[in-house]
Amino acid sequence: MNYKRMTQKLDYFPIEIVKEIAQSFNKAFHSKIFTLIASSESEIYAFAQRFHKHYDACFSFVKDEEGQWYMANDKIEEMRMWVLEQAKNNPKEIFDLHETWEKDWELYLKLAEEVKTINLSELSKEEFYQLFEKFFKQYILVGSIAYITDCFVSTGDKDWLEEQIGAEVKDKNKLRTLTSPVHLSFTLEAEYQLLKAAVDLSKSKDIKEELKELENNFHWIQNNYYNVHYVTKEEFLKKVEMIIAEHSDVEFLLKEKKEHLAKIKRDRKGLINSLGLSDYTKNILKIARLFTKWKDVRKSGVYIGMYYFDLFLEEVSKRTNYSKEELTFAVFNEIKEILGGKDIKKELAKRKEQCFFAVTTEGYFICGGKDAEKYFSLTKQTSNQNITELRGVVASPGYACGRVRIIKKTSEMKDFQTGEILVTNQTTPEFVPIMKKAAAVITEQGGITSHAAIISRELKVPCIIGTKIATTALMNGENVEVDANNGIVRRLR
């Protein structure tokens, strides 16, 4: 598709909309402005160009490297109702949409490989900009319609999908089996490949090719909206050696992983055949399964994109008097001007102080520093710390007590201790190492097909999602009881 980039800079964004939505659905990201506004363009502007059903607007507050990102609940619900209508009649349009997207995905991976072989410093200014723009546009396209999957999230203490299927499936264990993914997330796929390499190394086999493949396929796996780290084959070798050191029988561990996934597939297939589910519910489950995998692949595209954005911004920095850090506060529309010598450093400095931006189907609005204060004033929240208990959705059953550790930035993960209770807005792939150490997981957002729910069930860690206010209601270091059989978090005084 010949995508027409978002170039219209809006003069203002209605403060009334911010007031109305500021208490609505939000995600929290450890993020740079450049990457967060790019993904916002993808979810709102590009989605609207490509499909007749889409979201209308989003906005974000970014300060101290943390982005609070908002979109109206009613628009998410409208999209969900449209999807459910397709499930009732004929879901073909949704699956056709995914097939269209897969072509974008193939082009994206091909372009990424192409960029990897190019020495950016040898390109003329015009050639460099054209390549950057070409990659940027393909990054935007590979999100766009894939953001339809966001309509399956839950935004409260009840999970709509669980309730929908629960009308026909009363047994909670059967319901969780039906909604468990039957594919490996990219995080677990990487772990699986590491295990295979560990088995081979433990048998004294040469694993050079396996390590090379791991680097080629997963060098981006530690990236997120803020951090970029290229994982080399040497680092993967260290991970393989660590697996061997920590497990006496690596081959058994690999076999156990294979059997676990095979069992989920068998159990799920058996339940669908034996429960006599309506065609409507079967279609919802098919769509939920598609959306879970689609969202995971889309997210891997984001992490791949972060690596290449970092390369491009580093090259812009070399060609100008801007540092790479300064450039992370820019938007793509400003890159050509920066390469042409325009000085917008004062504006970027204001955005570093604090930044508000919005993206609509018409264009984008952005302001920083004092100009953003009128928007930031709307985010002042009343204290939730007198609350004695929180309620959410059971994502993975179980019970735990422990000390709270709130994680908002990846840099805070190094402080996480085994046996602590992980509290965060939402989990993403970089959370997996500390999820393995957690006694329980509590999130503010998500649904029973969210990353937190899927990984917690895989790890058999108690997990409650959809608490809305956990990161503001709880305090680091306090002790809590997590009853993930009933979806309740209690303070222990």
Short mmCIF file of C-alpha atoms in Angstrom, two decimals:
data_model
loop_
_atom_site.label_atom_id
_atom_site.label_comp_id
_atom_site.label_asym_id
_atom_site.label_seq_id
_atom_site.Cartn_x
_atom_site.Cartn_y
_atom_site.Cartn_z
CA MET A 1 0.00 0.00 0.00
CA ASN A 2 1.20 3.53 -0.78
CA TYR A 3 0.81 5.03 2.69
CA LYS A 4 0.49 8.81 2.94
CA ARG A 5 2.33 9.84 6.09
CA MET A 6 0.82 11.94 8.86
CA THR A 7 2.18 15.43 8.08
CA GLN A 8 -0.58 17.75 9.32
CA LYS A 9 0.41 19.46 12.56
CA LEU A 10 -2.71 20.59 14.42
CA ASP A 11 -2.94 23.96 16.17
CA TYR A 12 -4.61 22.57 19.26
CA PHE A 13 -6.23 19.53 20.84
CA PRO A 14 -9.50 20.08 22.77
CA ILE A 15 -8.89 20.13 26.50
CA GLU A 16 -12.48 18.92 27.00
CA ILE A 17 -11.58 15.60 25.36
CA VAL A 18 -8.56 15.23 27.66
CA LYS A 19 -10.77 15.91 30.70
CA GLU A 20 -13.27 13.32 29.54
CA ILE A 21 -10.80 10.55 28.69
CA ALA A 22 -8.06 11.12 31.31
CA GLN A 23 -9.79 8.66 33.66
CA SER A 24 -10.33 6.17 30.83
CA PHE A 25 -8.27 3.34 29.32
CA ASN A 26 -4.56 4.00 29.58
CA LYS A 27 -1.27 2.23 29.13
CA ALA A 28 2.00 3.18 30.77
CA PHE A 29 5.26 2.96 28.83
CA HIS A 30 8.91 3.56 29.58
CA SER A 31 9.25 5.43 26.32
CA LYS A 32 10.85 8.00 24.07
CA ILE A 33 8.62 10.56 22.36
CA PHE A 34 9.85 9.65 18.86
CA THR A 35 8.87 5.99 19.24
CA LEU A 36 5.61 6.54 21.14
CA ILE A 37 4.22 9.10 18.70
CA ALA A 38 5.24 6.84 15.78
CA SER A 39 3.23 3.98 17.23
CA SER A 40 0.34 6.36 17.91
CA GLU A 41 0.37 7.43 14.26
CA SER A 42 0.21 3.75 13.37
CA GLU A 43 -2.73 2.95 15.68
CA ILE A 44 -4.85 6.00 14.85
CA TYR A 45 -3.91 7.78 11.61
CA ALA A 46 -2.73 4.82 9.52
CA PHE A 47 -5.48 2.51 10.81
CA ALA A 48 -8.07 5.07 9.69
CA GLN A 49 -6.51 5.24 6.22
CA ARG A 50 -6.63 1.48 5.81
CA PHE A 51 -9.95 0.30 7.27
CA HIS A 52 -13.50 1.54 7.57
CA LYS A 53 -13.63 0.69 11.30
CA HIS A 54 -10.96 2.41 13.36
CA TYR A 55 -10.17 4.38 16.52
CA ASP A 56 -10.53 8.19 16.43
CA ALA A 57 -7.83 9.65 18.67
CA CYS A 58 -5.28 9.05 21.39
CA PHE A 59 -3.13 11.31 23.54
CA SER A 60 -0.16 10.92 25.84
CA PHE A 61 1.67 12.62 28.68
CA VAL A 62 5.43 12.00 28.69
CA LYS A 63 7.62 13.06 31.58
CA ASP A 64 10.75 11.60 33.19
CA GLU A 65 10.94 8.94 30.44
CA GLU A 66 7.47 7.63 31.32
CA GLY A 67 4.54 7.86 28.93
CA GLN A 68 0.89 7.68 30.02
CA TRP A 69 -1.10 6.87 26.89
CA TYR A 70 -4.90 7.26 26.65
CA MET A 71 -7.70 6.23 24.33
CA ALA A 72 -11.45 6.41 24.92
CA ASN A 73 -13.05 3.24 26.32
CA ASP A 74 -16.17 3.71 24.23
CA LYS A 75 -14.15 3.60 20.99
CA ILE A 76 -12.48 0.35 22.08
CA GLU A 77 -15.89 -1.08 22.93
CA GLU A 78 -17.33 0.07 19.58
CA MET A 79 -14.58 -1.80 17.79
CA ARG A 80 -15.15 -4.87 19.94
CA MET A 81 -18.90 -4.82 19.21
CA TRP A 82 -18.14 -4.68 15.48
CA VAL A 83 -15.79 -7.68 15.81
CA LEU A 84 -18.42 -9.60 17.78
CA GLU A 85 -20.97 -8.79 15.09
CA GLN A 86 -18.63 -10.40 12.55
CA ALA A 87 -18.31 -13.42 14.83
CA LYS A 88 -22.09 -13.71 14.86
CA ASN A 89 -22.48 -13.47 11.09
CA ASN A 90 -19.25 -14.23 9.24
CA PRO A 91 -15.72 -13.45 10.55
CA LYS A 92 -14.19 -13.69 7.06
CA GLU A 93 -13.49 -9.94 6.87
CA ILE A 94 -11.36 -10.14 10.01
CA PHE A 95 -9.30 -13.06 8.72
CA ASP A 96 -8.96 -11.34 5.33
CA LEU A 97 -7.65 -8.28 7.16
CA HIS A 98 -5.00 -10.43 8.80
CA GLU A 99 -3.97 -11.85 5.41
CA THR A 100 -3.55 -8.31 4.07
CA TRP A 101 -1.44 -7.43 7.09
CA GLU A 102 0.79 -10.49 6.63
CA LYS A 103 1.93 -9.06 3.29
CA ASP A 104 2.94 -5.84 5.07
CA TRP A 105 4.77 -7.94 7.65
CA GLU A 106 6.78 -9.80 5.01
CA LEU A 107 7.78 -6.49 3.37
CA TYR A 108 8.77 -5.09 6.76
CA LEU A 109 11.10 -8.00 7.56
CA LYS A 110 12.58 -7.87 4.06
CA LEU A 111 13.25 -4.12 4.37
CA ALA A 112 14.79 -4.56 7.82
CA GLU A 113 17.22 -7.13 6.44
CA GLU A 114 18.03 -4.78 3.55
CA VAL A 115 18.77 -1.85 5.89
CA LYS A 116 21.04 -4.08 7.97
CA THR A 117 23.36 -4.51 4.95
CA ILE A 118 23.62 -0.77 4.15
CA ASN A 119 26.34 1.51 5.44
CA LEU A 120 24.21 4.57 6.26
CA SER A 121 27.21 6.89 6.43
CA GLU A 122 27.95 6.30 2.72
CA LEU A 123 24.52 7.53 1.60
CA SER A 124 23.91 11.08 0.41
CA LYS A 125 21.62 13.20 2.57
CA GLU A 126 18.72 12.63 0.17
CA GLU A 127 19.36 8.86 -0.11
CA PHE A 128 19.60 8.57 3.66
CA TYR A 129 16.37 10.48 4.28
CA GLN A 130 14.50 8.46 1.64
CA LEU A 131 15.62 5.18 3.24
CA PHE A 132 14.68 6.42 6.72
CA GLU A 133 11.26 7.52 5.45
CA LYS A 134 10.74 4.22 3.61
CA PHE A 135 11.47 2.23 6.78
CA PHE A 136 9.38 4.57 8.94
CA LYS A 137 6.36 4.18 6.64
CA GLN A 138 6.65 0.40 6.62
CA TYR A 139 6.89 0.42 10.42
CA ILE A 140 3.67 2.45 10.54
CA LEU A 141 1.92 0.06 8.12
CA VAL A 142 2.93 -3.03 10.05
CA GLY A 143 1.04 -1.65 13.04
CA SER A 144 -2.06 0.08 11.63
CA ILE A 145 -4.77 -2.57 11.11
CA ALA A 146 -3.02 -4.93 13.57
CA TYR A 147 -4.18 -2.59 16.35
CA ILE A 148 -7.66 -4.01 15.93
CA THR A 149 -6.41 -6.57 18.46
CA ASP A 150 -6.46 -3.91 21.20
CA CYS A 151 -10.26 -4.09 21.29
CA PHE A 152 -10.02 -7.45 23.08
CA VAL A 153 -8.40 -5.93 26.18
CA SER A 154 -10.43 -5.55 29.36
CA THR A 155 -10.65 -2.20 31.10
CA GLY A 156 -12.16 -3.05 34.48
CA ASP A 157 -12.43 -5.64 37.24
CA LYS A 158 -14.41 -8.00 34.99
CA ASP A 159 -13.11 -9.61 31.83
CA TRP A 160 -15.64 -9.27 29.02
CA LEU A 161 -14.27 -12.31 27.14
CA GLU A 162 -14.49 -14.51 30.22
CA GLU A 163 -18.07 -13.36 30.80
CA GLN A 164 -18.99 -13.84 27.13
CA ILE A 165 -17.70 -17.41 26.96
CA GLY A 166 -18.76 -18.06 30.56
CA ALA A 167 -22.37 -17.91 29.44
CA GLU A 168 -21.75 -21.31 27.82
CA VAL A 169 -18.74 -22.57 29.82
CA LYS A 170 -19.28 -22.39 33.59
CA ASP A 171 -16.14 -24.28 34.63
CA LYS A 172 -13.34 -21.72 35.11
CA ASN A 173 -10.56 -24.23 34.40
CA LYS A 174 -12.16 -25.24 31.12
CA LEU A 175 -12.65 -21.57 30.25
CA ARG A 176 -8.95 -20.84 30.84
CA THR A 177 -7.98 -23.81 28.69
CA LEU A 178 -10.15 -22.49 25.88
CA THR A 179 -8.56 -19.03 26.08
CA SER A 180 -4.95 -20.23 26.47
CA PRO A 181 -2.78 -19.56 23.41
CA VAL A 182 -1.71 -22.57 21.37
CA HIS A 183 1.35 -20.81 19.95
CA LEU A 184 4.60 -19.77 21.56
CA SER A 185 4.96 -16.04 22.12
CA PHE A 186 8.17 -14.65 20.64
CA THR A 187 9.66 -14.53 24.15
CA LEU A 188 8.90 -18.19 24.78
CA GLU A 189 9.96 -19.13 21.23
CA ALA A 190 13.39 -17.59 21.94
CA GLU A 191 13.57 -19.52 25.23
CA TYR A 192 12.61 -22.70 23.39
CA GLN A 193 15.42 -22.17 20.85
CA LEU A 194 17.86 -21.51 23.70
CA LEU A 195 16.81 -24.77 25.34
CA LYS A 196 17.38 -26.68 22.09
CA ALA A 197 20.86 -25.15 21.84
CA ALA A 198 21.51 -26.04 25.49
CA VAL A 199 20.57 -29.68 24.84
CA ASP A 200 22.96 -29.81 21.89
CA LEU A 201 25.80 -28.14 23.81
CA SER A 202 25.30 -30.50 26.76
CA LYS A 203 25.91 -33.32 24.25
CA SER A 204 29.10 -31.58 23.07
CA LYS A 205 27.59 -30.67 19.70
CA ASP A 206 28.74 -27.60 17.74
CA ILE A 207 26.09 -24.88 18.18
CA LYS A 208 27.73 -22.07 16.18
CA GLU A 209 24.95 -22.10 13.57
CA GLU A 210 22.24 -22.16 16.24
CA LEU A 211 23.80 -19.15 17.97
CA LYS A 212 24.08 -17.32 14.65
CA GLU A 213 20.39 -18.03 14.01
CA LEU A 214 19.43 -16.83 17.48
CA GLU A 215 21.27 -13.56 16.90
CA ASN A 216 19.71 -13.09 13.48
CA ASN A 217 16.16 -13.89 14.65
CA PHE A 218 16.14 -12.43 18.16
CA HIS A 219 18.87 -9.77 18.46
CA TRP A 220 16.10 -7.25 19.26
CA ILE A 221 14.42 -9.25 22.03
CA GLN A 222 15.62 -7.01 24.89
CA ASN A 223 14.37 -3.81 23.22
CA ASN A 224 11.31 -1.81 24.23
CA TYR A 225 9.92 1.68 23.53
CA TYR A 226 12.87 3.16 25.45
CA ASN A 227 15.82 0.77 25.56
CA VAL A 228 17.71 -0.64 22.60
CA HIS A 229 20.20 -3.47 23.01
CA TYR A 230 21.53 -5.71 20.23
CA VAL A 231 21.95 -9.22 21.67
CA THR A 232 24.98 -10.90 20.11
CA LYS A 233 25.62 -14.61 19.59
CA GLU A 234 28.20 -14.39 22.41
CA GLU A 235 25.49 -13.19 24.78
CA PHE A 236 23.18 -15.97 23.63
CA LEU A 237 25.99 -18.46 24.33
CA LYS A 238 26.19 -17.16 27.92
CA LYS A 239 22.43 -17.70 28.27
CA VAL A 240 22.80 -21.26 26.95
CA GLU A 241 25.62 -21.96 29.41
CA MET A 242 23.52 -20.54 32.25
CA ILE A 243 20.63 -22.87 31.38
CA ILE A 244 23.00 -25.86 31.55
CA ALA A 245 24.44 -24.66 34.88
CA GLU A 246 20.98 -24.17 36.44
CA HIS A 247 19.31 -27.39 35.22
CA SER A 248 20.66 -30.90 35.70
CA ASP A 249 18.53 -32.37 32.91
CA VAL A 250 18.07 -29.83 30.11
CA GLU A 251 16.70 -32.45 27.72
CA PHE A 252 13.89 -33.30 30.15
CA LEU A 253 13.10 -29.59 30.50
CA LEU A 254 12.82 -29.22 26.72
CA LYS A 255 10.61 -32.32 26.50
CA GLU A 256 8.41 -30.93 29.30
CA LYS A 257 7.95 -27.64 27.40
CA LYS A 258 6.97 -29.50 24.22
CA GLU A 259 4.49 -31.70 26.05
CA HIS A 260 2.95 -28.73 27.88
CA LEU A 261 2.12 -26.93 24.63
CA ALA A 262 0.91 -30.17 23.01
CA LYS A 263 -1.36 -30.82 26.01
CA ILE A 264 -2.90 -27.34 25.76
CA LYS A 265 -3.64 -27.98 22.08
CA ARG A 266 -5.16 -31.41 22.79
CA ASP A 267 -7.22 -30.20 25.74
CA ARG A 268 -8.49 -27.20 23.83
CA LYS A 269 -9.45 -29.25 20.79
CA GLY A 270 -11.14 -31.84 22.99
CA LEU A 271 -13.17 -29.20 24.85
CA ILE A 272 -14.32 -27.49 21.66
CA ASN A 273 -15.47 -30.86 20.32
CA SER A 274 -17.16 -32.02 23.54
CA LEU A 275 -18.81 -28.89 24.94
CA GLY A 276 -21.26 -28.36 22.11
CA LEU A 277 -20.38 -24.68 21.83
CA SER A 278 -22.43 -22.43 19.59
CA ASP A 279 -20.91 -21.32 16.28
CA TYR A 280 -20.86 -17.78 17.70
CA THR A 281 -18.69 -18.78 20.67
CA LYS A 282 -16.44 -20.92 18.45
CA ASN A 283 -15.91 -17.90 16.18
CA ILE A 284 -15.11 -15.66 19.17
CA LEU A 285 -12.51 -18.19 20.32
CA LYS A 286 -11.00 -18.35 16.83
CA ILE A 287 -10.76 -14.57 16.70
CA ALA A 288 -9.32 -14.40 20.22
CA ARG A 289 -6.67 -16.96 19.24
CA LEU A 290 -5.85 -14.98 16.09
CA PHE A 291 -5.69 -11.68 18.00
CA THR A 292 -3.37 -13.11 20.67
CA LYS A 293 -0.86 -14.31 18.07
CA TRP A 294 -1.31 -11.23 15.87
CA LYS A 295 -0.71 -8.86 18.77
CA ASP A 296 2.42 -10.76 19.79
CA VAL A 297 3.88 -10.62 16.26
CA ARG A 298 2.96 -6.93 16.00
CA LYS A 299 4.79 -6.28 19.26
CA SER A 300 7.88 -8.06 17.97
CA GLY A 301 7.69 -5.66 15.01
CA VAL A 302 7.83 -2.75 17.42
CA TYR A 303 10.96 -4.12 19.09
CA ILE A 304 12.59 -4.74 15.73
CA GLY A 305 11.69 -1.17 14.74
CA MET A 306 13.31 0.26 17.86
CA TYR A 307 16.66 -1.18 16.78
CA TYR A 308 16.46 0.42 13.33
CA PHE A 309 15.11 3.73 14.62
CA ASP A 310 18.14 3.85 16.91
CA LEU A 311 20.46 3.27 13.92
CA PHE A 312 18.77 5.99 11.88
CA LEU A 313 18.73 8.54 14.73
CA GLU A 314 22.39 7.83 15.44
CA GLU A 315 23.19 8.61 11.80
CA VAL A 316 21.10 11.83 11.95
CA SER A 317 23.12 12.79 15.02
CA LYS A 318 26.41 12.21 13.17
CA ARG A 319 25.26 14.45 10.31
CA THR A 320 24.00 17.31 12.51
CA ASN A 321 24.80 19.08 15.78
CA TYR A 322 22.01 17.21 17.60
CA SER A 323 22.75 14.44 20.09
CA LYS A 324 20.91 11.15 19.67
CA GLU A 325 19.15 11.80 22.97
CA GLU A 326 17.85 15.18 21.72
CA LEU A 327 16.51 13.50 18.60
CA THR A 328 14.37 11.11 20.66
CA PHE A 329 12.20 14.14 21.53
CA ALA A 330 11.58 14.91 17.86
CA VAL A 331 8.82 13.56 15.61
CA PHE A 332 9.57 12.12 12.18
CA ASN A 333 8.17 15.19 10.37
CA GLU A 334 10.99 17.25 11.86
CA ILE A 335 13.83 14.97 10.70
CA LYS A 336 14.10 16.45 7.20
CA GLU A 337 14.29 19.98 8.63
CA ILE A 338 16.90 18.89 11.17
CA LEU A 339 19.00 17.32 8.42
CA GLY A 340 18.62 20.59 6.52
CA GLY A 341 20.11 22.57 9.42
CA LYS A 342 17.00 23.91 11.17
CA ASP A 343 17.47 24.63 14.89
CA ILE A 344 14.60 23.30 17.03
CA LYS A 345 16.71 22.52 20.08
CA LYS A 346 14.72 24.83 22.37
CA GLU A 347 11.49 23.08 21.45
CA LEU A 348 13.06 19.66 22.03
CA ALA A 349 14.34 20.82 25.43
CA LYS A 350 10.80 21.85 26.38
CA ARG A 351 9.51 18.42 25.42
CA LYS A 352 12.22 16.81 27.53
CA GLU A 353 10.90 18.73 30.54
CA GLN A 354 7.38 17.43 29.87
CA CYS A 355 5.44 16.73 26.71
CA PHE A 356 1.80 16.31 25.71
CA PHE A 357 0.87 15.00 22.28
CA ALA A 358 -2.29 13.82 20.57
CA VAL A 359 -2.88 11.93 17.34
CA THR A 360 -6.18 12.01 15.45
CA THR A 361 -7.35 10.78 12.06
CA GLU A 362 -6.50 14.30 10.75
CA GLY A 363 -2.99 14.80 12.14
CA TYR A 364 -1.05 15.41 15.33
CA PHE A 365 -0.68 18.03 18.07
CA ILE A 366 2.39 18.35 20.29
CA CYS A 367 3.57 20.80 22.95
CA GLY A 368 6.18 20.82 25.68
CA GLY A 369 7.34 22.58 28.85
CA LYS A 370 4.98 25.23 30.25
CA ASP A 371 2.79 24.99 27.15
CA ALA A 372 1.91 21.44 28.20
CA GLU A 373 1.04 22.35 31.79
CA LYS A 374 -2.68 22.94 31.13
CA TYR A 375 -2.91 19.33 29.95
CA PHE A 376 -0.74 17.88 32.72
CA SER A 377 -2.88 19.64 35.34
CA LEU A 378 -5.72 17.31 34.35
CA THR A 379 -3.74 14.23 35.41
CA LYS A 380 -3.46 15.18 39.07
CA GLN A 381 -4.96 12.19 40.88
CA THR A 382 -6.42 11.88 44.34
CA SER A 383 -4.56 9.54 46.67
CA ASN A 384 -5.68 5.92 46.60
CA GLN A 385 -3.45 4.87 49.46
CA ASN A 386 -6.24 4.57 52.04
CA ILE A 387 -7.77 1.70 50.09
CA THR A 388 -7.52 -1.58 52.00
CA GLU A 389 -8.18 -3.93 49.10
CA LEU A 390 -8.15 -3.97 45.30
CA ARG A 391 -10.21 -6.11 42.97
CA GLY A 392 -9.39 -7.31 39.48
CA VAL A 393 -9.73 -10.23 37.09
CA VAL A 394 -8.19 -13.63 37.85
CA ALA A 395 -5.68 -14.29 35.07
CA SER A 396 -3.77 -17.14 36.75
CA PRO A 397 -5.17 -18.71 39.94
CA GLY A 398 -3.23 -19.11 43.16
CA TYR A 399 -2.37 -17.44 46.44
CA ALA A 400 0.69 -15.51 47.63
CA CYS A 401 1.84 -13.03 50.23
CA GLY A 402 4.84 -10.80 49.81
CA ARG A 403 6.47 -7.42 49.55
CA VAL A 404 5.30 -5.05 46.82
CA ARG A 405 7.70 -3.98 44.09
CA ILE A 406 6.26 -1.39 41.67
CA ILE A 407 7.94 -1.36 38.26
CA LYS A 408 7.36 1.55 35.89
CA LYS A 409 10.69 1.64 34.04
CA THR A 410 12.93 -1.13 32.82
CA SER A 411 15.80 0.39 34.79
CA GLU A 412 13.90 -0.50 37.99
CA MET A 413 13.86 -4.23 37.15
CA LYS A 414 17.39 -4.76 38.46
CA ASP A 415 16.09 -4.12 42.00
CA PHE A 416 13.44 -6.85 41.81
CA GLN A 417 13.98 -9.62 44.37
CA THR A 418 12.81 -13.23 44.26
CA GLY A 419 9.51 -13.65 46.11
CA GLU A 420 8.33 -10.06 45.69
CA ILE A 421 4.92 -9.11 44.32
CA LEU A 422 5.28 -7.51 40.89
CA VAL A 423 2.96 -4.50 40.50
CA THR A 424 2.85 -2.68 37.16
CA ASN A 425 0.51 -1.09 34.62
CA GLN A 426 0.95 -3.94 32.14
CA THR A 427 3.65 -6.47 31.41
CA THR A 428 5.55 -6.70 28.15
CA PRO A 429 8.19 -9.24 27.04
CA GLU A 430 11.06 -7.59 28.93
CA PHE A 431 9.18 -8.36 32.18
CA VAL A 432 9.50 -12.14 31.77
CA PRO A 433 12.78 -12.54 33.76
CA ILE A 434 11.31 -10.83 36.83
CA MET A 435 7.92 -12.53 36.38
CA LYS A 436 9.83 -15.79 36.86
CA LYS A 437 11.07 -14.48 40.23
CA ALA A 438 7.73 -13.00 41.35
CA ALA A 439 5.51 -14.59 44.00
CA ALA A 440 2.54 -13.00 42.19
CA VAL A 441 1.79 -10.46 39.46
CA ILE A 442 -0.68 -7.55 39.68
CA THR A 443 -1.45 -5.28 36.71
CA GLU A 444 -3.74 -2.33 36.10
CA GLN A 445 -4.61 -3.28 32.51
CA GLY A 446 -5.10 -6.38 30.43
CA GLY A 447 -7.47 -9.22 29.72
CA ILE A 448 -7.36 -13.01 29.99
CA THR A 449 -5.50 -13.10 26.67
CA SER A 450 -3.04 -10.35 27.68
CA HIS A 451 0.73 -10.84 28.01
CA ALA A 452 0.53 -10.88 31.82
CA ALA A 453 -2.22 -13.51 31.81
CA ILE A 454 -0.55 -15.77 29.24
CA ILE A 455 2.94 -15.71 30.77
CA SER A 456 1.66 -16.03 34.36
CA ARG A 457 -0.33 -19.15 33.42
CA GLU A 458 2.72 -20.53 31.63
CA LEU A 459 4.87 -19.89 34.72
CA LYS A 460 2.08 -20.96 37.14
CA VAL A 461 2.40 -17.64 38.99
CA PRO A 462 -0.74 -16.15 40.63
CA CYS A 463 -1.87 -13.12 38.62
CA ILE A 464 -4.61 -10.50 38.94
CA ILE A 465 -5.17 -8.06 36.08
CA GLY A 466 -7.41 -5.03 35.52
CA THR A 467 -7.02 -3.46 38.98
CA LYS A 468 -6.84 0.03 37.38
CA ILE A 469 -5.04 1.74 40.29
CA ALA A 470 -2.50 -0.76 41.69
CA THR A 471 0.59 1.38 40.99
CA THR A 472 -0.89 4.38 42.84
CA ALA A 473 -2.83 2.54 45.56
CA LEU A 474 0.04 0.33 46.70
CA MET A 475 3.48 1.36 47.98
CA ASN A 476 6.89 -0.17 47.42
CA GLY A 477 7.90 -2.36 50.33
CA GLU A 478 4.48 -2.89 51.89
CA ASN A 479 3.17 -6.43 52.38
CA VAL A 480 0.07 -7.63 50.58
CA GLU A 481 -1.97 -10.78 50.23
CA VAL A 482 -2.78 -11.79 46.66
CA ASP A 483 -5.85 -14.00 46.44
CA ALA A 484 -5.76 -14.84 42.75
CA ASN A 485 -8.52 -17.40 43.18
CA ASN A 486 -11.01 -14.61 43.83
CA GLY A 487 -9.29 -11.60 42.23
CA ILE A 488 -8.58 -9.71 45.48
CA VAL A 489 -5.43 -7.94 46.71
CA ARG A 490 -5.45 -7.11 50.45
CA ARG A 491 -3.10 -4.88 52.40
CA LEU A 492 -1.48 -6.59 55.39
CA ARG A 493 -1.25 -4.11 58.22
#
